[in-house]
Every structure is written in C-alpha cells, then in structure tokens.
C-alpha cells in the first residue's frame, strides 16, 4: 500500500494549493470557498489519526502524536494569525497556513518501490513546520530571480531586487505597489489596488487624470455621488474585470456628475480628494493614507514609466514548499545538518 488512507487523502491538498497559487498569481484573490472542503477534510483526518494512535499499542506514540499536534495547532495557527494582523500575510495566505497546521500536523509517509517519502524528516517531527520553513526558503529565491531579470535587461535601480519598471499606461493592469514617490525611491508607495479603488470611486480612468491633472487635483472635480470603489481587484470571482469600470465604462464619470470647477485658483485643501475618498469608503483601502494616495498620483501624472513591486504571491512559494516537503522533506533541517547545527 502506498500509505495510510488518511495520508493518501491528504494529497488532495496538492492540486487545490496548485490552483490557489495560480489564482494568486493571476488575480491576487482566492475565494474563501476554496478552503472550506479542505478544512472539513483536515478535521476529519485529524480525528481519524487521533483515534488510530489512541487505540495503538504504545503510550510513547500517543504522547509524541499529541505533542506534535499541539505544536502544529498551538504555534503555526497563532503565528499565521499574527502575521495577518500586522499585514505580513494576506487573508488567503493566513487561511492556507492555518489549514496546513490542521491537515499536516505530523509527517505523512508514502511508500514507493524503493524508497519512502518524505526522504528527510526533522527531529521535531511537526510536518506543518517543515512546510513553513520550505515555503520561506522558496520565497527567498523570488528577489534573487527579480534582480537577475532586471540585470539581464540592463535595469539598474535601488528597486531592482524587489520590483520592475512598467509603463504608467499599464499600471492599472498590474498588482503590487509603486516604489516611487515625488522624493524618489519609496518602498511604502501607493498600493495599486487602492489606486483602482480610487479611480472606480471617481468614475474615471488614469488616462483622464493624466490628460488634465490640474483639474482633477481640485476637490471640486469630485463626483457628487461617487461610485462603489469595489476591492481594487482586476477581476472579481466569476465576474467582469474591475478594470472595465476603472476605464470609465461602468461608472458615473467625472463629466456626468462632478461639481463644476468654477475657479482654478481656489485653495486646494484636499488635493486629489484623497481624504474625501478614504473617509467616504466603508473600509480601508489596504492601509493607504491620504499622503500616499496624493504622492502616488503626483508620480503617475508626471512620469511615463514607474517602478512597481509586484509583491510575492505567497501561495506560490507555499505550493512549492508543500511539494518539496511531501517529496524531499525538510530542506532547512538538511542544511543545518550539513553545517553541524542539527
């Protein structure tokens, strides 16, 4: 037999995580319903394993199982939640790691004709920690790959390890954040989801703003009845791209409902209407401040090309970490063994 029934059923997670990683790359959105069936399966399999161990012959095996499950549930889940709270993880990333903690608390075993997988187990024996460490190692490769790509194309900048240049006309078709402000390189630039929300709210496109930045900078150019800003995604789950509305095809638009600009010399207390936008929406625009929105718009109307950080679609290294964990095992533990630290 290739493995126990619970361990074989756990392999269902591989294609699901693969699809979620693909979805994360394409839309940076993973529907909540993705995790529900796996969560139910994880609980059932955990109870199944607990019953098998509890009715087993050795008390040592029972204690080891309970300790490893306690570490997986008591450490990985709070860690994932904590990273989500401070903004280190997105919602889908946190849910995925919490799911891993329940689905893979201990090492599974898969028997092939000449070998058993995973090849390398850690001393502690908590498989969710192995997946976590392999995910982190896979994530480290990302900035190196970005830098290599920029070097190959002759792009040199302070942002070359974390970003790439794009045409301003294509910014609204990208995910990530600006790496520029009016003062130069800035890792805390405008979130592009927030930019799409702002454009959707105004009912105009970035091209409209670039065509007449002086007018759009005035608060009096804002629409009397703004649009629903949405969530800033390029495509909704099963729906039409939000970009259609961003490009002015689905909103009320500046020309249709904006207040007349009667005096271009009026004092601009709220350039671009940034404060009004953030006050008007009923949720956060990904932590964007009025200053970040203003600085980002100032850059976008002045430059033809900007550096952006696409960010790491974290489910991609997580999927890689899961596959490596199920086949090779704990890479970090092997590295520590190689240098005599484990």
mmCIF file of C-alpha atoms in Angstrom:
data_model
loop_
_atom_site.group_PDB
_atom_site.id
_atom_site.type_symbol
_atom_site.label_atom_id
_atom_site.label_comp_id
_atom_site.label_asym_id
_atom_site.label_seq_id
_atom_site.Cartn_x
_atom_site.Cartn_y
_atom_site.Cartn_z
ATOM 1 C CA UNK A 1 0.000 0.000 0.000
ATOM 2 C CA UNK A 2 1.297 3.467 -0.860
ATOM 3 C CA UNK A 3 0.332 4.862 2.532
ATOM 4 C CA UNK A 4 -2.421 5.054 5.094
ATOM 5 C CA UNK A 5 -5.847 6.149 3.893
ATOM 6 C CA UNK A 6 -5.665 9.481 5.786
ATOM 7 C CA UNK A 7 -2.242 10.243 4.301
ATOM 8 C CA UNK A 8 -3.438 9.422 0.789
ATOM 9 C CA UNK A 9 -6.486 11.650 1.240
ATOM 10 C CA UNK A 10 -4.193 14.478 2.318
ATOM 11 C CA UNK A 11 -2.725 14.505 -1.193
ATOM 12 C CA UNK A 12 -5.956 16.156 -2.337
ATOM 13 C CA UNK A 13 -4.391 19.341 -0.982
ATOM 14 C CA UNK A 14 -1.710 19.359 -3.693
ATOM 15 C CA UNK A 15 -3.932 20.202 -6.706
ATOM 16 C CA UNK A 16 -6.007 22.584 -4.575
ATOM 17 C CA UNK A 17 -2.912 24.507 -3.486
ATOM 18 C CA UNK A 18 -1.653 24.439 -7.071
ATOM 19 C CA UNK A 19 -4.879 26.028 -8.296
ATOM 20 C CA UNK A 20 -4.807 28.560 -5.456
ATOM 21 C CA UNK A 21 -1.221 29.504 -6.370
ATOM 22 C CA UNK A 22 -2.249 30.029 -9.993
ATOM 23 C CA UNK A 23 -5.194 32.113 -8.867
ATOM 24 C CA UNK A 24 -2.935 34.140 -6.581
ATOM 25 C CA UNK A 25 -0.639 34.982 -9.497
ATOM 26 C CA UNK A 26 -3.474 35.937 -11.837
ATOM 27 C CA UNK A 27 -5.792 37.869 -9.529
ATOM 28 C CA UNK A 28 -4.244 38.044 -6.022
ATOM 29 C CA UNK A 29 -7.628 36.761 -4.842
ATOM 30 C CA UNK A 30 -8.554 33.269 -3.637
ATOM 31 C CA UNK A 31 -12.239 32.634 -2.842
ATOM 32 C CA UNK A 32 -12.995 31.601 0.738
ATOM 33 C CA UNK A 33 -14.861 28.557 -0.525
ATOM 34 C CA UNK A 34 -11.533 27.147 -1.724
ATOM 35 C CA UNK A 35 -10.546 26.270 1.825
ATOM 36 C CA UNK A 36 -13.858 25.056 3.257
ATOM 37 C CA UNK A 37 -13.823 21.470 1.884
ATOM 38 C CA UNK A 38 -10.146 21.044 2.784
ATOM 39 C CA UNK A 39 -10.765 22.378 6.283
ATOM 40 C CA UNK A 40 -13.553 19.849 6.810
ATOM 41 C CA UNK A 41 -11.336 17.076 5.438
ATOM 42 C CA UNK A 42 -8.460 18.187 7.683
ATOM 43 C CA UNK A 43 -10.591 17.944 10.825
ATOM 44 C CA UNK A 44 -11.917 14.504 9.856
ATOM 45 C CA UNK A 45 -8.423 13.180 9.097
ATOM 46 C CA UNK A 46 -7.001 14.613 12.308
ATOM 47 C CA UNK A 47 -9.722 12.864 14.321
ATOM 48 C CA UNK A 48 -9.112 9.678 12.323
ATOM 49 C CA UNK A 49 -5.390 9.772 13.112
ATOM 50 C CA UNK A 50 -6.072 10.600 16.752
ATOM 51 C CA UNK A 51 -8.350 7.568 17.077
ATOM 52 C CA UNK A 52 -5.785 5.326 15.368
ATOM 53 C CA UNK A 53 -2.989 6.499 17.652
ATOM 54 C CA UNK A 54 -5.168 6.390 20.765
ATOM 55 C CA UNK A 55 -6.079 2.760 20.128
ATOM 56 C CA UNK A 56 -2.484 1.905 19.227
ATOM 57 C CA UNK A 57 -0.178 -0.287 21.280
ATOM 58 C CA UNK A 58 2.309 2.279 22.667
ATOM 59 C CA UNK A 59 1.862 5.170 25.054
ATOM 60 C CA UNK A 60 5.042 6.771 23.662
ATOM 61 C CA UNK A 61 3.466 7.049 20.225
ATOM 62 C CA UNK A 62 0.384 8.629 21.756
ATOM 63 C CA UNK A 63 2.407 11.256 23.618
ATOM 64 C CA UNK A 64 4.537 12.119 20.580
ATOM 65 C CA UNK A 65 1.450 12.490 18.414
ATOM 66 C CA UNK A 66 -0.282 14.753 20.926
ATOM 67 C CA UNK A 67 2.832 16.911 21.391
ATOM 68 C CA UNK A 68 3.303 17.350 17.645
ATOM 69 C CA UNK A 69 -0.352 18.152 17.077
ATOM 70 C CA UNK A 70 -0.241 20.639 19.956
ATOM 71 C CA UNK A 71 2.802 22.371 18.418
ATOM 72 C CA UNK A 72 1.206 22.483 14.983
ATOM 73 C CA UNK A 73 -2.113 23.867 16.192
ATOM 74 C CA UNK A 74 -0.745 25.962 19.034
ATOM 75 C CA UNK A 75 2.152 27.558 17.167
ATOM 76 C CA UNK A 76 1.502 27.655 13.415
ATOM 77 C CA UNK A 77 -2.108 28.855 13.672
ATOM 78 C CA UNK A 78 -1.387 31.765 16.079
ATOM 79 C CA UNK A 79 1.719 32.628 14.040
ATOM 80 C CA UNK A 80 -0.326 32.809 10.838
ATOM 81 C CA UNK A 81 -2.986 34.913 12.520
ATOM 82 C CA UNK A 82 -0.349 37.231 13.964
ATOM 83 C CA UNK A 83 1.282 37.780 10.583
ATOM 84 C CA UNK A 84 -2.141 38.541 9.122
ATOM 85 C CA UNK A 85 -2.814 41.091 11.867
ATOM 86 C CA UNK A 86 0.397 43.003 11.163
ATOM 87 C CA UNK A 87 -0.077 42.818 7.397
ATOM 88 C CA UNK A 88 2.643 40.256 6.721
ATOM 89 C CA UNK A 89 0.156 37.779 5.255
ATOM 90 C CA UNK A 90 -2.893 38.290 3.132
ATOM 91 C CA UNK A 91 -6.132 36.675 4.202
ATOM 92 C CA UNK A 92 -5.721 33.722 1.832
ATOM 93 C CA UNK A 93 -2.121 33.165 2.968
ATOM 94 C CA UNK A 94 -3.136 33.055 6.625
ATOM 95 C CA UNK A 95 -6.045 30.696 5.956
ATOM 96 C CA UNK A 96 -3.811 28.410 3.916
ATOM 97 C CA UNK A 97 -1.216 28.132 6.682
ATOM 98 C CA UNK A 98 -3.900 27.558 9.313
ATOM 99 C CA UNK A 99 -5.270 24.803 7.108
ATOM 100 C CA UNK A 100 -1.803 23.268 6.763
ATOM 101 C CA UNK A 101 -1.468 23.220 10.554
ATOM 102 C CA UNK A 102 -4.598 21.072 10.848
ATOM 103 C CA UNK A 103 -4.139 18.976 7.711
ATOM 104 C CA UNK A 104 -0.434 18.172 8.178
ATOM 105 C CA UNK A 105 0.401 18.237 11.900
ATOM 106 C CA UNK A 106 2.670 15.168 11.669
ATOM 107 C CA UNK A 107 4.705 13.641 8.879
ATOM 108 C CA UNK A 108 2.794 11.528 6.365
ATOM 109 C CA UNK A 109 4.547 8.508 4.853
ATOM 110 C CA UNK A 110 4.257 7.368 1.229
ATOM 111 C CA UNK A 111 5.850 4.087 0.193
ATOM 112 C CA UNK A 112 7.353 3.801 -3.267
ATOM 113 C CA UNK A 113 9.001 0.614 -4.599
ATOM 114 C CA UNK A 114 12.489 1.583 -3.417
ATOM 115 C CA UNK A 115 12.029 4.484 -1.009
ATOM 116 C CA UNK A 116 9.640 6.090 1.448
ATOM 117 C CA UNK A 117 8.712 9.755 1.155
ATOM 118 C CA UNK A 118 9.408 12.308 2.517
ATOM 119 C CA UNK A 119 13.104 11.484 2.441
ATOM 120 C CA UNK A 120 14.252 13.897 5.163
ATOM 121 C CA UNK A 121 12.321 14.323 8.394
ATOM 122 C CA UNK A 122 13.107 16.909 11.021
ATOM 123 C CA UNK A 123 13.931 15.954 14.581
ATOM 124 C CA UNK A 124 10.811 17.599 15.977
ATOM 125 C CA UNK A 125 8.534 15.752 13.558
ATOM 126 C CA UNK A 126 5.989 18.557 13.003
ATOM 127 C CA UNK A 127 5.233 18.496 9.298
ATOM 128 C CA UNK A 128 3.482 21.874 9.172
ATOM 129 C CA UNK A 129 6.719 23.485 10.410
ATOM 130 C CA UNK A 130 8.586 21.732 7.600
ATOM 131 C CA UNK A 131 6.137 23.169 5.065
ATOM 132 C CA UNK A 132 6.523 26.598 6.667
ATOM 133 C CA UNK A 133 10.338 26.540 6.559
ATOM 134 C CA UNK A 134 10.400 25.247 2.971
ATOM 135 C CA UNK A 135 7.953 27.991 1.995
ATOM 136 C CA UNK A 136 10.233 30.637 3.477
ATOM 137 C CA UNK A 137 13.239 29.210 1.624
ATOM 138 C CA UNK A 138 11.279 29.161 -1.637
ATOM 139 C CA UNK A 139 10.251 32.767 -1.029
ATOM 140 C CA UNK A 140 13.885 33.840 -0.648
ATOM 141 C CA UNK A 141 14.509 32.821 -4.257
ATOM 142 C CA UNK A 142 11.999 35.403 -5.513
ATOM 143 C CA UNK A 143 14.006 38.637 -5.026
ATOM 144 C CA UNK A 144 17.086 36.932 -6.465
ATOM 145 C CA UNK A 145 15.129 35.981 -9.579
ATOM 146 C CA UNK A 146 13.738 39.524 -9.866
ATOM 147 C CA UNK A 147 17.230 41.023 -9.596
ATOM 148 C CA UNK A 148 18.618 38.590 -12.180
ATOM 149 C CA UNK A 149 15.836 39.513 -14.599
ATOM 150 C CA UNK A 150 16.495 43.225 -14.158
ATOM 151 C CA UNK A 151 20.243 42.755 -14.618
ATOM 152 C CA UNK A 152 19.681 40.783 -17.809
ATOM 153 C CA UNK A 153 17.602 43.663 -19.165
ATOM 154 C CA UNK A 154 20.057 46.335 -18.074
ATOM 155 C CA UNK A 155 17.751 47.794 -15.446
ATOM 156 C CA UNK A 156 19.655 49.283 -12.530
ATOM 157 C CA UNK A 157 17.884 50.878 -9.587
ATOM 158 C CA UNK A 158 17.553 50.694 -5.830
ATOM 159 C CA UNK A 159 14.319 48.828 -6.553
ATOM 160 C CA UNK A 160 15.844 46.174 -8.807
ATOM 161 C CA UNK A 161 15.692 43.434 -6.143
ATOM 162 C CA UNK A 162 12.012 43.875 -5.415
ATOM 163 C CA UNK A 163 10.433 45.458 -8.469
ATOM 164 C CA UNK A 164 10.398 46.173 -12.172
ATOM 165 C CA UNK A 165 9.607 49.181 -14.355
ATOM 166 C CA UNK A 166 6.268 49.398 -16.148
ATOM 167 C CA UNK A 167 4.643 51.961 -18.377
ATOM 168 C CA UNK A 168 2.290 54.257 -16.482
ATOM 169 C CA UNK A 169 -0.397 53.450 -19.037
ATOM 170 C CA UNK A 170 -0.252 49.810 -17.874
ATOM 171 C CA UNK A 171 -0.148 50.464 -14.120
ATOM 172 C CA UNK A 172 -3.856 49.822 -13.609
ATOM 173 C CA UNK A 173 -3.389 46.351 -15.112
ATOM 174 C CA UNK A 174 -0.785 45.371 -12.520
ATOM 175 C CA UNK A 175 -0.820 44.162 -8.927
ATOM 176 C CA UNK A 176 1.541 45.438 -6.262
ATOM 177 C CA UNK A 177 2.557 48.935 -5.201
ATOM 178 C CA UNK A 178 4.535 51.870 -6.502
ATOM 179 C CA UNK A 179 8.162 52.032 -5.459
ATOM 180 C CA UNK A 180 8.345 55.756 -6.095
ATOM 181 C CA UNK A 181 7.197 58.983 -4.509
ATOM 182 C CA UNK A 182 7.907 62.571 -5.584
ATOM 183 C CA UNK A 183 11.086 62.331 -3.486
ATOM 184 C CA UNK A 184 12.391 59.211 -5.256
ATOM 185 C CA UNK A 185 12.599 55.541 -4.252
ATOM 186 C CA UNK A 186 9.985 54.615 -1.659
ATOM 187 C CA UNK A 187 9.078 51.092 -0.527
ATOM 188 C CA UNK A 188 5.891 52.458 1.018
ATOM 189 C CA UNK A 189 4.389 53.726 -2.215
ATOM 190 C CA UNK A 190 0.776 53.665 -3.355
ATOM 191 C CA UNK A 191 -0.943 50.277 -3.397
ATOM 192 C CA UNK A 192 -2.231 49.634 -6.921
ATOM 193 C CA UNK A 193 -5.422 48.024 -5.614
ATOM 194 C CA UNK A 194 -6.095 51.282 -3.758
ATOM 195 C CA UNK A 195 -5.416 53.205 -6.974
ATOM 196 C CA UNK A 196 -8.032 51.139 -8.824
ATOM 197 C CA UNK A 197 -10.483 51.686 -5.970
ATOM 198 C CA UNK A 198 -9.912 55.443 -6.193
ATOM 199 C CA UNK A 199 -10.410 55.528 -9.964
ATOM 200 C CA UNK A 200 -13.527 53.388 -9.674
ATOM 201 C CA UNK A 201 -14.837 55.694 -6.946
ATOM 202 C CA UNK A 202 -14.238 58.763 -9.136
ATOM 203 C CA UNK A 203 -15.596 57.054 -12.237
ATOM 204 C CA UNK A 204 -12.649 57.994 -14.425
ATOM 205 C CA UNK A 205 -9.507 56.427 -15.821
ATOM 206 C CA UNK A 206 -5.874 57.149 -15.093
ATOM 207 C CA UNK A 207 -5.598 58.442 -18.659
ATOM 208 C CA UNK A 208 -8.302 61.024 -17.875
ATOM 209 C CA UNK A 209 -6.364 62.232 -14.846
ATOM 210 C CA UNK A 210 -3.086 62.389 -16.771
ATOM 211 C CA UNK A 211 -4.768 64.369 -19.548
ATOM 212 C CA UNK A 212 -5.838 67.139 -17.140
ATOM 213 C CA UNK A 213 -4.099 66.731 -13.772
ATOM 214 C CA UNK A 214 -4.682 70.322 -12.659
ATOM 215 C CA UNK A 215 -8.440 69.947 -12.903
ATOM 216 C CA UNK A 216 -8.548 66.516 -11.273
ATOM 217 C CA UNK A 217 -6.327 67.682 -8.423
ATOM 218 C CA UNK A 218 -9.060 70.092 -7.311
ATOM 219 C CA UNK A 219 -11.594 68.687 -4.818
ATOM 220 C CA UNK A 220 -14.319 70.480 -6.773
ATOM 221 C CA UNK A 221 -13.801 67.988 -9.605
ATOM 222 C CA UNK A 222 -15.017 65.085 -7.471
ATOM 223 C CA UNK A 223 -18.364 63.477 -8.326
ATOM 224 C CA UNK A 224 -21.350 64.441 -6.196
ATOM 225 C CA UNK A 225 -22.372 60.779 -5.939
ATOM 226 C CA UNK A 226 -19.250 58.599 -6.135
ATOM 227 C CA UNK A 227 -19.265 55.006 -7.321
ATOM 228 C CA UNK A 228 -18.796 51.966 -5.133
ATOM 229 C CA UNK A 229 -14.990 51.589 -5.079
ATOM 230 C CA UNK A 230 -15.038 47.785 -5.068
ATOM 231 C CA UNK A 231 -11.985 45.967 -3.756
ATOM 232 C CA UNK A 232 -9.476 47.058 -6.365
ATOM 233 C CA UNK A 233 -9.073 43.649 -7.976
ATOM 234 C CA UNK A 234 -8.518 43.271 -11.690
ATOM 235 C CA UNK A 235 -11.147 40.554 -11.904
ATOM 236 C CA UNK A 236 -13.813 39.514 -9.457
ATOM 237 C CA UNK A 237 -14.628 35.886 -8.774
ATOM 238 C CA UNK A 238 -16.756 34.828 -11.694
ATOM 239 C CA UNK A 239 -17.450 38.410 -12.702
ATOM 240 C CA UNK A 240 -16.156 41.024 -15.061
ATOM 241 C CA UNK A 241 -12.851 42.797 -14.672
ATOM 242 C CA UNK A 242 -12.993 45.796 -12.408
ATOM 243 C CA UNK A 243 -10.734 47.475 -14.941
ATOM 244 C CA UNK A 244 -13.788 47.977 -17.165
ATOM 245 C CA UNK A 245 -15.182 50.365 -14.600
ATOM 246 C CA UNK A 246 -11.780 51.878 -13.913
ATOM 247 C CA UNK A 247 -11.526 52.749 -17.571
ATOM 248 C CA UNK A 248 -14.759 54.668 -17.306
ATOM 249 C CA UNK A 249 -17.187 52.230 -18.941
ATOM 250 C CA UNK A 250 -19.223 51.424 -15.867
ATOM 251 C CA UNK A 251 -19.174 54.443 -13.588
ATOM 252 C CA UNK A 252 -20.906 57.780 -13.475
ATOM 253 C CA UNK A 253 -17.735 59.537 -14.515
ATOM 254 C CA UNK A 254 -16.341 62.958 -13.787
ATOM 255 C CA UNK A 255 -18.181 64.633 -16.641
ATOM 256 C CA UNK A 256 -21.547 63.137 -15.750
ATOM 257 C CA UNK A 257 -21.786 64.017 -12.098
ATOM 258 C CA UNK A 258 -18.922 66.193 -10.937
ATOM 259 C CA UNK A 259 -19.272 69.609 -9.492
ATOM 260 C CA UNK A 260 -18.315 72.402 -11.825
ATOM 261 C CA UNK A 261 -14.828 73.810 -11.427
ATOM 262 C CA UNK A 262 -15.571 77.473 -11.158
ATOM 263 C CA UNK A 263 -12.220 78.844 -10.087
ATOM 264 C CA UNK A 264 -8.897 77.130 -10.757
ATOM 265 C CA UNK A 265 -7.254 79.432 -8.258
ATOM 266 C CA UNK A 266 -9.306 78.114 -5.325
ATOM 267 C CA UNK A 267 -7.223 76.843 -2.455
ATOM 268 C CA UNK A 268 -6.734 73.082 -2.616
ATOM 269 C CA UNK A 269 -7.274 71.846 0.927
ATOM 270 C CA UNK A 270 -7.571 68.216 -0.147
ATOM 271 C CA UNK A 271 -5.529 67.605 -3.332
ATOM 272 C CA UNK A 272 -6.991 64.836 -5.499
ATOM 273 C CA UNK A 273 -9.840 64.453 -2.981
ATOM 274 C CA UNK A 274 -7.725 61.866 -1.169
ATOM 275 C CA UNK A 275 -9.172 62.481 2.287
ATOM 276 C CA UNK A 276 -12.724 62.547 0.995
ATOM 277 C CA UNK A 277 -12.192 59.236 -0.811
ATOM 278 C CA UNK A 278 -10.800 57.490 2.260
ATOM 279 C CA UNK A 279 -13.483 58.987 4.502
ATOM 280 C CA UNK A 280 -16.243 58.014 2.084
ATOM 281 C CA UNK A 281 -15.456 54.329 1.665
ATOM 282 C CA UNK A 282 -16.702 51.983 4.368
ATOM 283 C CA UNK A 283 -13.473 50.020 4.661
ATOM 284 C CA UNK A 284 -9.736 50.547 4.466
ATOM 285 C CA UNK A 285 -8.044 50.956 1.093
ATOM 286 C CA UNK A 286 -5.324 48.483 2.082
ATOM 287 C CA UNK A 287 -3.942 50.842 4.696
ATOM 288 C CA UNK A 288 -3.462 53.691 2.232
ATOM 289 C CA UNK A 289 -3.098 57.154 3.747
ATOM 290 C CA UNK A 290 -4.128 60.413 2.044
ATOM 291 C CA UNK A 291 -0.447 61.325 1.687
ATOM 292 C CA UNK A 292 0.357 58.012 -0.035
ATOM 293 C CA UNK A 293 -2.526 58.460 -2.459
ATOM 294 C CA UNK A 294 -1.542 62.039 -3.273
ATOM 295 C CA UNK A 295 2.140 61.182 -3.720
ATOM 296 C CA UNK A 296 1.275 58.233 -5.941
ATOM 297 C CA UNK A 297 -1.000 60.303 -8.161
ATOM 298 C CA UNK A 298 1.618 63.052 -8.375
ATOM 299 C CA UNK A 299 4.151 60.491 -9.621
ATOM 300 C CA UNK A 300 1.729 58.911 -12.083
ATOM 301 C CA UNK A 301 0.823 62.203 -13.751
ATOM 302 C CA UNK A 302 4.469 63.281 -14.063
ATOM 303 C CA UNK A 303 6.201 60.062 -15.149
ATOM 304 C CA UNK A 304 5.780 57.848 -18.206
ATOM 305 C CA UNK A 305 7.434 54.837 -16.569
ATOM 306 C CA UNK A 306 7.492 53.861 -12.905
ATOM 307 C CA UNK A 307 8.949 51.095 -10.774
ATOM 308 C CA UNK A 308 6.472 48.827 -9.053
ATOM 309 C CA UNK A 309 6.840 45.939 -6.666
ATOM 310 C CA UNK A 310 4.505 43.151 -7.747
ATOM 311 C CA UNK A 311 4.904 41.608 -4.318
ATOM 312 C CA UNK A 312 5.246 37.890 -3.730
ATOM 313 C CA UNK A 313 2.107 35.877 -4.446
ATOM 314 C CA UNK A 314 2.782 33.929 -1.253
ATOM 315 C CA UNK A 315 0.715 30.919 -2.220
ATOM 316 C CA UNK A 316 3.257 30.199 -4.969
ATOM 317 C CA UNK A 317 6.198 29.528 -2.607
ATOM 318 C CA UNK A 318 3.726 27.807 -0.277
ATOM 319 C CA UNK A 319 2.738 25.408 -3.054
ATOM 320 C CA UNK A 320 6.413 24.831 -3.850
ATOM 321 C CA UNK A 321 7.120 24.303 -0.153
ATOM 322 C CA UNK A 322 4.298 21.769 0.103
ATOM 323 C CA UNK A 323 5.510 19.757 -2.895
ATOM 324 C CA UNK A 324 9.128 19.774 -1.693
ATOM 325 C CA UNK A 325 8.012 18.799 1.808
ATOM 326 C CA UNK A 326 5.983 15.837 0.553
ATOM 327 C CA UNK A 327 8.847 14.550 -1.584
ATOM 328 C CA UNK A 328 12.226 15.558 -0.178
ATOM 329 C CA UNK A 329 11.199 16.697 3.279
ATOM 330 C CA UNK A 330 12.784 19.368 5.463
ATOM 331 C CA UNK A 331 15.365 21.310 3.435
ATOM 332 C CA UNK A 332 16.309 23.624 6.298
ATOM 333 C CA UNK A 333 16.961 20.689 8.621
ATOM 334 C CA UNK A 334 19.223 19.139 5.966
ATOM 335 C CA UNK A 335 21.161 22.394 5.614
ATOM 336 C CA UNK A 336 21.582 22.655 9.375
ATOM 337 C CA UNK A 337 22.779 19.053 9.493
ATOM 338 C CA UNK A 338 25.291 19.770 6.738
ATOM 339 C CA UNK A 339 26.923 22.528 8.801
ATOM 340 C CA UNK A 340 26.724 20.584 12.043
ATOM 341 C CA UNK A 341 23.960 22.617 13.670
ATOM 342 C CA UNK A 342 21.350 19.851 13.811
#
